Short mmCIF file of N, CA and C in Angstrom, two decimals:
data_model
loop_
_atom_site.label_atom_id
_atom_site.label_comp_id
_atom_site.label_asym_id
_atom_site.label_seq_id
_atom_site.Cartn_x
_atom_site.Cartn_y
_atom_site.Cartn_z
N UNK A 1 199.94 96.30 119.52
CA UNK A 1 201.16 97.08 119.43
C UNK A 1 201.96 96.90 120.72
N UNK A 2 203.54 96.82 120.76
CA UNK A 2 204.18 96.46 122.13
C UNK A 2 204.73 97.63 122.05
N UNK A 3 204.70 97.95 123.34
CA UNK A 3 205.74 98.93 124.11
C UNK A 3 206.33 98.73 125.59
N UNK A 4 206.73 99.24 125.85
CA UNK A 4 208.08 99.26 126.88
C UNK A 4 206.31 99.04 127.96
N UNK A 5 205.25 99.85 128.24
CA UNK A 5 204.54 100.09 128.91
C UNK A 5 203.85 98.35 129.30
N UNK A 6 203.71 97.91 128.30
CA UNK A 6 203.03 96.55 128.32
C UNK A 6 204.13 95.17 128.39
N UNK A 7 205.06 95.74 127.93
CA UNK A 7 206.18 94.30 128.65
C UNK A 7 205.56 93.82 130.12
N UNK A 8 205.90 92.25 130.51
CA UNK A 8 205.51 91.41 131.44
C UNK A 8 206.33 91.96 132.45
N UNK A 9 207.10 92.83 132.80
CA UNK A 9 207.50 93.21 133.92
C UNK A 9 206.60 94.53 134.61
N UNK A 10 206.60 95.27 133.10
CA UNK A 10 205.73 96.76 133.62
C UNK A 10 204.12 96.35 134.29
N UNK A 11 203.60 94.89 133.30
CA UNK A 11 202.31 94.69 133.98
C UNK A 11 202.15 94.19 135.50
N UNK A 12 203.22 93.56 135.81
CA UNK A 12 203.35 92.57 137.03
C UNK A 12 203.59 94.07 137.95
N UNK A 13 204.52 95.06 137.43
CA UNK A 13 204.82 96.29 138.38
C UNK A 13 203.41 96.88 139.11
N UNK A 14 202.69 97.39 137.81
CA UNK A 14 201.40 97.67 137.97
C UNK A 14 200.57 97.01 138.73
N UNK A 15 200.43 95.57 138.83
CA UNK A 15 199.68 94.89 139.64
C UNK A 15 200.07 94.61 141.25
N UNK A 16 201.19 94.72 140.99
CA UNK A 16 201.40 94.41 142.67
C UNK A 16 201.44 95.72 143.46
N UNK A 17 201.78 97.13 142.14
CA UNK A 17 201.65 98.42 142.94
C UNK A 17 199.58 98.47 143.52
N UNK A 18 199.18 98.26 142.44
CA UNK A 18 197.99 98.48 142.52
C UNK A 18 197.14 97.48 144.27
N UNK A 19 197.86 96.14 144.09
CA UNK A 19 197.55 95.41 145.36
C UNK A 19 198.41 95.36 146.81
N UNK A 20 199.28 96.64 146.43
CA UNK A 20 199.54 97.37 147.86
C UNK A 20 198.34 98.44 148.02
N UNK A 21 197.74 99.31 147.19
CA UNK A 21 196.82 100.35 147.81
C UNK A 21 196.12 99.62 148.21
N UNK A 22 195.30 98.52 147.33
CA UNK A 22 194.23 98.20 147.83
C UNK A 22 194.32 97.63 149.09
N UNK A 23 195.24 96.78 149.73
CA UNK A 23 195.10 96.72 150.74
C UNK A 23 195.83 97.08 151.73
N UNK A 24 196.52 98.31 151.87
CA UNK A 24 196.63 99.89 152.20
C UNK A 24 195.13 100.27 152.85
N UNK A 25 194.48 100.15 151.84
CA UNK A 25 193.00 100.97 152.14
C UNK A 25 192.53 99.75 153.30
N UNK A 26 192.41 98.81 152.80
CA UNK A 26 192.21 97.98 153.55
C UNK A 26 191.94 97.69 155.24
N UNK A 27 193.52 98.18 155.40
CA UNK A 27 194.06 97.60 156.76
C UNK A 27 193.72 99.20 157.25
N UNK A 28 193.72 100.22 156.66
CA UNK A 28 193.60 101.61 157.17
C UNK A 28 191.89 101.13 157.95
N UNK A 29 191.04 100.90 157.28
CA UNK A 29 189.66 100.52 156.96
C UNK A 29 189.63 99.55 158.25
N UNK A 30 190.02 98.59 158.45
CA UNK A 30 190.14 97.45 159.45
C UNK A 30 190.31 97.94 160.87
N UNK A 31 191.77 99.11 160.63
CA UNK A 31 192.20 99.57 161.84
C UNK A 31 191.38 100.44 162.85
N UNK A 32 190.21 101.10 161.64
CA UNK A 32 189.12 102.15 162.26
C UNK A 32 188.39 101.04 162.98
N UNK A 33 187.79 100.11 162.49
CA UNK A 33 187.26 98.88 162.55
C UNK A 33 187.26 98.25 164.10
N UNK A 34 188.90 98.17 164.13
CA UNK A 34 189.47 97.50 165.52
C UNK A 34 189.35 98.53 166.40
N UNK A 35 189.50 99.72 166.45
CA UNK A 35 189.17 100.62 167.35
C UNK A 35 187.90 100.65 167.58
N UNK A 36 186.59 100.90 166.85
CA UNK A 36 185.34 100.97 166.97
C UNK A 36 184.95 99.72 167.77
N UNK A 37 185.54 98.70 167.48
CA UNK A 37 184.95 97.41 167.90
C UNK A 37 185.93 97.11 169.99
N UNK A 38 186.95 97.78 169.99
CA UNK A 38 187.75 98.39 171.17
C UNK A 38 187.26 98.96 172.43
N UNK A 39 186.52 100.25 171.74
CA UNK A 39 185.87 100.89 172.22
C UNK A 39 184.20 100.10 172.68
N UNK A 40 183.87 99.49 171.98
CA UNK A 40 182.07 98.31 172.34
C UNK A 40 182.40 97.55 173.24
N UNK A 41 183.54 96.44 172.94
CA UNK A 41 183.96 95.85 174.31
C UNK A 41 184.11 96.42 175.54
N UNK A 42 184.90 97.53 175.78
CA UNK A 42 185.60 98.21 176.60
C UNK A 42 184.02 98.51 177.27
N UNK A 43 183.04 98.86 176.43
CA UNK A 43 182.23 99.64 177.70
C UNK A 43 180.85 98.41 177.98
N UNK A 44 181.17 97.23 177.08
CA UNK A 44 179.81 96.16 177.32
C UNK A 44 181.07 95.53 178.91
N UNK A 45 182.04 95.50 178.94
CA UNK A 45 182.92 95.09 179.60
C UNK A 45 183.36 95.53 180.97
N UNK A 46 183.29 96.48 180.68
CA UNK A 46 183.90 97.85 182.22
C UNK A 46 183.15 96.67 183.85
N UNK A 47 182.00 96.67 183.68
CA UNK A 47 180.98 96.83 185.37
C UNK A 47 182.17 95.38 185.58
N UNK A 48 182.09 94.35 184.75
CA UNK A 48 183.38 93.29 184.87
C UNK A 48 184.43 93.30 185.35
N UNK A 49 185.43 94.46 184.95
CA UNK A 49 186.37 94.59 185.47
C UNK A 49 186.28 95.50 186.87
N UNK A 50 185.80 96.08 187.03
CA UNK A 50 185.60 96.96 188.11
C UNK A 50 185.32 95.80 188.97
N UNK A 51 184.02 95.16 189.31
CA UNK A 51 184.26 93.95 190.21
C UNK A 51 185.39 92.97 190.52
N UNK A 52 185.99 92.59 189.08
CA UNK A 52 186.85 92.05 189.48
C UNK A 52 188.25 92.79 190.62
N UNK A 53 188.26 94.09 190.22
CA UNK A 53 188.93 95.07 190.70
C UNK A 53 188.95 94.94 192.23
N UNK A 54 187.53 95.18 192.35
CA UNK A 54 186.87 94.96 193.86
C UNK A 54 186.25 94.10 194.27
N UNK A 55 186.86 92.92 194.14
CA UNK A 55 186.67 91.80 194.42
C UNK A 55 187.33 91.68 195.99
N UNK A 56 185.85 91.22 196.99
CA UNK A 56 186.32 91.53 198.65
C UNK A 56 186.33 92.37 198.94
N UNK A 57 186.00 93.50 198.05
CA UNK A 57 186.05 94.85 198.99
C UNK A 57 184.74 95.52 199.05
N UNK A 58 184.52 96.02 199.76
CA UNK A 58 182.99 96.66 199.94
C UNK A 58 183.16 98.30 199.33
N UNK A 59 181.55 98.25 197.88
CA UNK A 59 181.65 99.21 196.97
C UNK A 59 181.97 100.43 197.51
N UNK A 60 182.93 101.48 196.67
CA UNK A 60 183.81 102.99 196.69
C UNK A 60 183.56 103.62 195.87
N UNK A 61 182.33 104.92 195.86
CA UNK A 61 182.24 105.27 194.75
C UNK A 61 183.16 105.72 193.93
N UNK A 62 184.15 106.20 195.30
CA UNK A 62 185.50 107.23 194.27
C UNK A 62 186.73 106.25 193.64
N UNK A 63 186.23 104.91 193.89
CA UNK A 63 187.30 103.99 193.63
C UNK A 63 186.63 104.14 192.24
N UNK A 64 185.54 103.72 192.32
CA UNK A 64 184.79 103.26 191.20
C UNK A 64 185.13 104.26 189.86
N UNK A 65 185.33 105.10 190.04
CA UNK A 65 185.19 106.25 189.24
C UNK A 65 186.90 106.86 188.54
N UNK A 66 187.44 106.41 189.77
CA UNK A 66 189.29 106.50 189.78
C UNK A 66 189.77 105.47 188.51
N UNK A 67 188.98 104.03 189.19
CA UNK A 67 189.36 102.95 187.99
C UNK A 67 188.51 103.01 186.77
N UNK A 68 187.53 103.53 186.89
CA UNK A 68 186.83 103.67 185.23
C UNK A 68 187.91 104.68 184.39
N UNK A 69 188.07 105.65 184.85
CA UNK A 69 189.09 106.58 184.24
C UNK A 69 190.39 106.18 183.88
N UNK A 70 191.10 105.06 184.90
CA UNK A 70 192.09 104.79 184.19
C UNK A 70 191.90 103.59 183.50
N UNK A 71 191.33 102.67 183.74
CA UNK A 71 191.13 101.71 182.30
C UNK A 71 191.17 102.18 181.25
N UNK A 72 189.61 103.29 181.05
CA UNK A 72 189.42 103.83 180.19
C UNK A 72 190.78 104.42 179.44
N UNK A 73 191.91 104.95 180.11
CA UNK A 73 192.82 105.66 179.37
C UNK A 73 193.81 105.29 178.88
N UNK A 74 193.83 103.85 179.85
CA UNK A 74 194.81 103.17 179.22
C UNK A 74 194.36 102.25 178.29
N UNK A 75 192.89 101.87 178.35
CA UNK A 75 192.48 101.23 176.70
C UNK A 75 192.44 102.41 175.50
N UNK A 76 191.92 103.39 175.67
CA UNK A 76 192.02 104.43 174.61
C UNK A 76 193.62 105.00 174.54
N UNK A 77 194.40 104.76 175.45
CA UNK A 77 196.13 105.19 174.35
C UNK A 77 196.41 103.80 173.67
N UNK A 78 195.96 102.42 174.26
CA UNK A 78 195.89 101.17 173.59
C UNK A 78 195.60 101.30 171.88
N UNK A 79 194.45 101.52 172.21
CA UNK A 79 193.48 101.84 170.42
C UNK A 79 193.85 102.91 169.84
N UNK A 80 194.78 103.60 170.55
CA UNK A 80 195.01 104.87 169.26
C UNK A 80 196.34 104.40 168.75
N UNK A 81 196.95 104.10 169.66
CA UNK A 81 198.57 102.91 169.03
C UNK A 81 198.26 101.93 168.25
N UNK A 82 197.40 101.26 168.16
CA UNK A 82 196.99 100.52 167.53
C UNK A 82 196.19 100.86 165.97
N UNK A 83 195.36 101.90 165.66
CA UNK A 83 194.92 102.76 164.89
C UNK A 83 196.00 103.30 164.10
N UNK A 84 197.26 103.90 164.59
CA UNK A 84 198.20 104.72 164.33
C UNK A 84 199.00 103.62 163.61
N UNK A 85 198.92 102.18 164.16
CA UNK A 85 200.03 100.97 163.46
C UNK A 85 198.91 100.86 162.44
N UNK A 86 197.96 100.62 162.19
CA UNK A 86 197.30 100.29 160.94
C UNK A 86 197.20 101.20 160.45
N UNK A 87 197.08 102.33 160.49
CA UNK A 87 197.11 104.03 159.22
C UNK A 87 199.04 103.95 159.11
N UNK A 88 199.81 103.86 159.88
CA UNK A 88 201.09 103.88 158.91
C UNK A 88 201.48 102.37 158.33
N UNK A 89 200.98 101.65 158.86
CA UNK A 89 201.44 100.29 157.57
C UNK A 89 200.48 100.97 156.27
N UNK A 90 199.21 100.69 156.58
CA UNK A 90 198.13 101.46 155.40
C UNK A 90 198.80 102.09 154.38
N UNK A 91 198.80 103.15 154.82
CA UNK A 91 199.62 104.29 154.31
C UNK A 91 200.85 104.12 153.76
N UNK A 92 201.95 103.99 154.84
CA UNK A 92 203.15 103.20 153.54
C UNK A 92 202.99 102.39 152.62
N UNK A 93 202.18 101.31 152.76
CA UNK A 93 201.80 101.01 151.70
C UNK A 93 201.19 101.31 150.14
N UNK A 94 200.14 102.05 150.46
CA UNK A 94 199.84 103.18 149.48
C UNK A 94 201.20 103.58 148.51
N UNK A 95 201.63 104.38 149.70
CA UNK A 95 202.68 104.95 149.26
C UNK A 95 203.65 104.26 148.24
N UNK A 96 204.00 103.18 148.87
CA UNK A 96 204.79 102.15 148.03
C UNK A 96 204.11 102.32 146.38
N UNK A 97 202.96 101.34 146.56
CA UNK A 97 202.30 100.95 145.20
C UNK A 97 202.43 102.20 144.22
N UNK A 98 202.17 102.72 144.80
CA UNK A 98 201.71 104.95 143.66
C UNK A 98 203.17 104.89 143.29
N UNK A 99 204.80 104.51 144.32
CA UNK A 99 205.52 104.65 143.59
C UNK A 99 206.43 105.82 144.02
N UNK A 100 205.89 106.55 145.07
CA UNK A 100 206.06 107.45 145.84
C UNK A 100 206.78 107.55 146.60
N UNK A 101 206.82 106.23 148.17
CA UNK A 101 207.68 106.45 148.87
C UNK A 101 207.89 105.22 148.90
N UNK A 102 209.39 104.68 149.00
CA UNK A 102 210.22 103.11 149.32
C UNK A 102 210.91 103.47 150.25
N UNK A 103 210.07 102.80 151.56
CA UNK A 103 210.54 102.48 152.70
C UNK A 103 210.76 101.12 153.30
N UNK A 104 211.12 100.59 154.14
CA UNK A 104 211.10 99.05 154.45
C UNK A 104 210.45 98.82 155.90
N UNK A 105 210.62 100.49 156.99
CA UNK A 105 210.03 100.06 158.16
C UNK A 105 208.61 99.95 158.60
N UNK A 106 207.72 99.97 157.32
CA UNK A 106 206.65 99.38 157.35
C UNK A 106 206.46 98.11 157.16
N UNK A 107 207.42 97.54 156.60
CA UNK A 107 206.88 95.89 156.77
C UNK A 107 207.83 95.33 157.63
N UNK A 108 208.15 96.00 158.25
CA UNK A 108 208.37 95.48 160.20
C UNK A 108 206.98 95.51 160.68
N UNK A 109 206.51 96.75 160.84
CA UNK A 109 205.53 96.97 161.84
C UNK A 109 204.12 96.04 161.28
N UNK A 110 204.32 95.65 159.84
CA UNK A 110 203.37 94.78 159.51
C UNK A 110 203.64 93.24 159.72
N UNK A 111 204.70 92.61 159.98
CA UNK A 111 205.36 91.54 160.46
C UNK A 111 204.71 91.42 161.99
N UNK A 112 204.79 92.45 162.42
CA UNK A 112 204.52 92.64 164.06
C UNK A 112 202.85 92.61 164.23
N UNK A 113 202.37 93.29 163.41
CA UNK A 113 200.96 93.13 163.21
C UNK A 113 200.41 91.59 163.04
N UNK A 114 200.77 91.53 161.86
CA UNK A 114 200.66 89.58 161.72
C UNK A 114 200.97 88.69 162.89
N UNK A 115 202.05 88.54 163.58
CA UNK A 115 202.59 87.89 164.36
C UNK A 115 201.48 88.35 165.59
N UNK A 116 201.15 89.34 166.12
CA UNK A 116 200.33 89.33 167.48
C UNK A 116 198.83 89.11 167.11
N UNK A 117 198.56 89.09 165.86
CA UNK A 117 197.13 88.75 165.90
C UNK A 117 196.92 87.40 165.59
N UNK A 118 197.89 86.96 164.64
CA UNK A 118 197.70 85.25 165.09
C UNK A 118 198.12 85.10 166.30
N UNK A 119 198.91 85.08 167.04
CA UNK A 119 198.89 84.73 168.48
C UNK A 119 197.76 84.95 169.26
N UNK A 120 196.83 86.05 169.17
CA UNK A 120 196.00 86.36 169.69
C UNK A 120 194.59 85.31 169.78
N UNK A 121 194.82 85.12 167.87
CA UNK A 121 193.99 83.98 167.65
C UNK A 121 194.06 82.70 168.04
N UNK A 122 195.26 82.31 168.47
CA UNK A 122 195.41 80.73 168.36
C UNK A 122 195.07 81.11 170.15
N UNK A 123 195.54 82.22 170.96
CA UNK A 123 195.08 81.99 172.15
C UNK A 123 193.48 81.85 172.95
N UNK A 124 193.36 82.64 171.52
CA UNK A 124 191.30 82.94 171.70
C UNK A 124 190.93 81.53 171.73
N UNK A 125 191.69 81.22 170.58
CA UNK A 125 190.29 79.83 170.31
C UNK A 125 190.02 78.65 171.44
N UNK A 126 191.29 78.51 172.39
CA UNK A 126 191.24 77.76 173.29
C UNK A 126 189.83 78.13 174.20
N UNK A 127 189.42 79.55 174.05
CA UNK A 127 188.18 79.56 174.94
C UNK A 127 187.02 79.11 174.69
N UNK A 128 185.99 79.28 175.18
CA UNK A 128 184.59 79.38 174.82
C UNK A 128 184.38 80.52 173.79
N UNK A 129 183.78 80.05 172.49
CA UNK A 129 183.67 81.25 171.48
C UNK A 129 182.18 81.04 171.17
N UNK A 130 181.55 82.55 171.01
CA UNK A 130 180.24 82.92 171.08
C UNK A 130 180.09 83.75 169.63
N UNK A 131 179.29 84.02 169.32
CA UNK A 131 179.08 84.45 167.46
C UNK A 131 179.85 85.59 167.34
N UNK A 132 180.04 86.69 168.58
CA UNK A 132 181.15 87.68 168.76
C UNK A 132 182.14 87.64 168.29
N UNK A 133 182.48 86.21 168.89
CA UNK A 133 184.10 86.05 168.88
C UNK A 133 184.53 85.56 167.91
N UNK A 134 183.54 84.69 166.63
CA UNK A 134 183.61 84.14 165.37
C UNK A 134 183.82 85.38 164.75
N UNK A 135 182.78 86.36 164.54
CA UNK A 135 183.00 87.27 163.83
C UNK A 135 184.41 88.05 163.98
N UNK A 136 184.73 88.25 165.29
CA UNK A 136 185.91 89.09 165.72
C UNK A 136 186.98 88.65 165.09
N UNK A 137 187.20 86.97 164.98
CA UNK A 137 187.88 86.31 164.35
C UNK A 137 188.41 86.21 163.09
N UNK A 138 187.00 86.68 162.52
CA UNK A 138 186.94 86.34 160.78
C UNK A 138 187.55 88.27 160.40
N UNK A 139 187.20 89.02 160.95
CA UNK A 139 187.81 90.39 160.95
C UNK A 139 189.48 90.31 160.98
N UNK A 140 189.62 89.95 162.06
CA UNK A 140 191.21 89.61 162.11
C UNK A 140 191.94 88.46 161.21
N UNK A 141 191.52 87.72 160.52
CA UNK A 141 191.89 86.85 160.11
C UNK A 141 191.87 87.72 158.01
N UNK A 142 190.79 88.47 158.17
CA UNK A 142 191.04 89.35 157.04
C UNK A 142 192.32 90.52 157.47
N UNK A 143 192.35 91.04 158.32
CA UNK A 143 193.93 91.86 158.41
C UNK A 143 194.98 91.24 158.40
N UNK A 144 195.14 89.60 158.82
CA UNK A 144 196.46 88.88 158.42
C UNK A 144 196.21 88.66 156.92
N UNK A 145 195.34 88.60 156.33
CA UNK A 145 195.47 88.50 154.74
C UNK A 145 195.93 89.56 154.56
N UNK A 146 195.38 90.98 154.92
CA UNK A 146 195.89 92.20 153.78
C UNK A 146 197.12 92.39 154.35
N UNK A 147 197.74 92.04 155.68
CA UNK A 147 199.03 92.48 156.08
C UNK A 147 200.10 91.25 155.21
N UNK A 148 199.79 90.21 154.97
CA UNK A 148 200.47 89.25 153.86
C UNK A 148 200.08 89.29 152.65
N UNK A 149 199.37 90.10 152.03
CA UNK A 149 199.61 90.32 150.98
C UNK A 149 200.17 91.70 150.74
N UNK A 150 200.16 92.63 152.01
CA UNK A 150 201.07 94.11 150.95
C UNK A 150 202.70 93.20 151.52
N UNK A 151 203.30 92.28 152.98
CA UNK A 151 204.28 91.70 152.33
C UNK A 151 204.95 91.32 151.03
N UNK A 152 203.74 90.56 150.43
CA UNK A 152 204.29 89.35 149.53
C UNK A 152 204.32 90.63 148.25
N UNK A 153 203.48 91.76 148.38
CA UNK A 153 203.09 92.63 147.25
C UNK A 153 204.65 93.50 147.08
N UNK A 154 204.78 93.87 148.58
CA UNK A 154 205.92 94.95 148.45
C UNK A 154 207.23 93.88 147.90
N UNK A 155 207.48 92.94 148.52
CA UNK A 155 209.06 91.92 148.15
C UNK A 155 208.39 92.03 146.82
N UNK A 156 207.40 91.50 145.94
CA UNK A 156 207.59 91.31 144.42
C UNK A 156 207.72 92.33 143.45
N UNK A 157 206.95 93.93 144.51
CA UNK A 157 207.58 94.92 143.48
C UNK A 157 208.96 95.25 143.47
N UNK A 158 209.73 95.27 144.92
CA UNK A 158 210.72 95.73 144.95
C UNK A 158 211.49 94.74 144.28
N UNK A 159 211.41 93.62 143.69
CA UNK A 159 212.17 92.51 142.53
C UNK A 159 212.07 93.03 141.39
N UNK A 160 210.92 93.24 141.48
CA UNK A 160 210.43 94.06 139.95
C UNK A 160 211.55 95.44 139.52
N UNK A 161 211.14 95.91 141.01
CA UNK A 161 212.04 97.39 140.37
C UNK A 161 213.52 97.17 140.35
N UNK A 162 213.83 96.24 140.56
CA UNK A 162 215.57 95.97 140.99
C UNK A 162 215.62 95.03 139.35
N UNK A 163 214.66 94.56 138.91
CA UNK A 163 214.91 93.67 137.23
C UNK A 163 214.77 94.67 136.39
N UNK A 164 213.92 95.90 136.38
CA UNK A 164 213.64 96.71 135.39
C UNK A 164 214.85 97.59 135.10
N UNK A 165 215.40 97.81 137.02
CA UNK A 165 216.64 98.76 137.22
C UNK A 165 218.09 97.92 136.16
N UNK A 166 217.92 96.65 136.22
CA UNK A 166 218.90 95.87 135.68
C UNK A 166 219.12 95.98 133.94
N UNK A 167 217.96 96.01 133.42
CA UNK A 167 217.36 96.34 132.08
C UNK A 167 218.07 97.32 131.43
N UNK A 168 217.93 98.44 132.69
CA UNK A 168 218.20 100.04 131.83
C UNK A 168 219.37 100.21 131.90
#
């Protein structure tokens, strides 16, 4: 039986709404991800930077303790900006697919997402990479997928809704 519900536009609507949540959830999921994994570096990492810090200088405990605190604070407002860009792309996205909210300045901030983590990558690889950094890789290389596909998801619904709008 045909109805208005099953025409090739309403299904294509449905599918690309449906493959913004999912990877909505996704990148929300990833972003906890990149913070958790933020936070492991940051502290397998610290005694590193602190030397480098004090490099030539003969050890301070109160230095020591001055610069743990501010690394520390300025990597943790790092990861919560960062957390906060993957829960509102996430999230707008969602939003999009359900149908709910049509906004566009989420796929800026997901443009921006894409763009610094491939850069990030193409700068990594020039180093020495250790099973860490493969994995770290293959993580990020799944958030440029879900951040190009709620792109490619959001431009084909919003075609969608601008052909259906044409219809009525």
């Amino acid at each position: 039986m045909y109805t208005e519900l099953n025409d090739d536009d309403s299904i294509k609507k449905r599918l690309y709404g449906n493959r913004l949540v999912s990877s909505g959830r996704a990148l929300i999921i990833l972003g906890v991800w990149s913070a958790i994994k933020s936070v492991i570096v940051l502290y397998m990492t610290m005694p590193y930077i602190i030397e480098y810090v004090n490099e030539g200088k003969a050890y301070n405990e109160s230095l020591f303790k001055e610069m743990s605190i501010f690394v520390w604070g300025v990597s943790i407002i790092i990861m919560v900006a960062v957390f906060l860009i993957h829960f509102f792309v996430g999230r707008s996205a969602m939003k999009n697919g359900y149908g709910k909210k049509k906004t566009v300045l989420f796929l800026v901030f997901d443009s921006i997402l894409v763009i610094t983590i491939v850069f990030s990558i193409i700068v990594g690889i020039g180093e020495k990479l250790d099973v860490m950094d493969f994995a770290s890789i293959l993580i990020d290389l799944t958030v440029v997928f879900a951040c190009v596909d709620i792109l490619y998801s959001a431009i084909r619904l919003k075609s969608i809704d601008k052909k259906i709008g044409e219809k009525e």
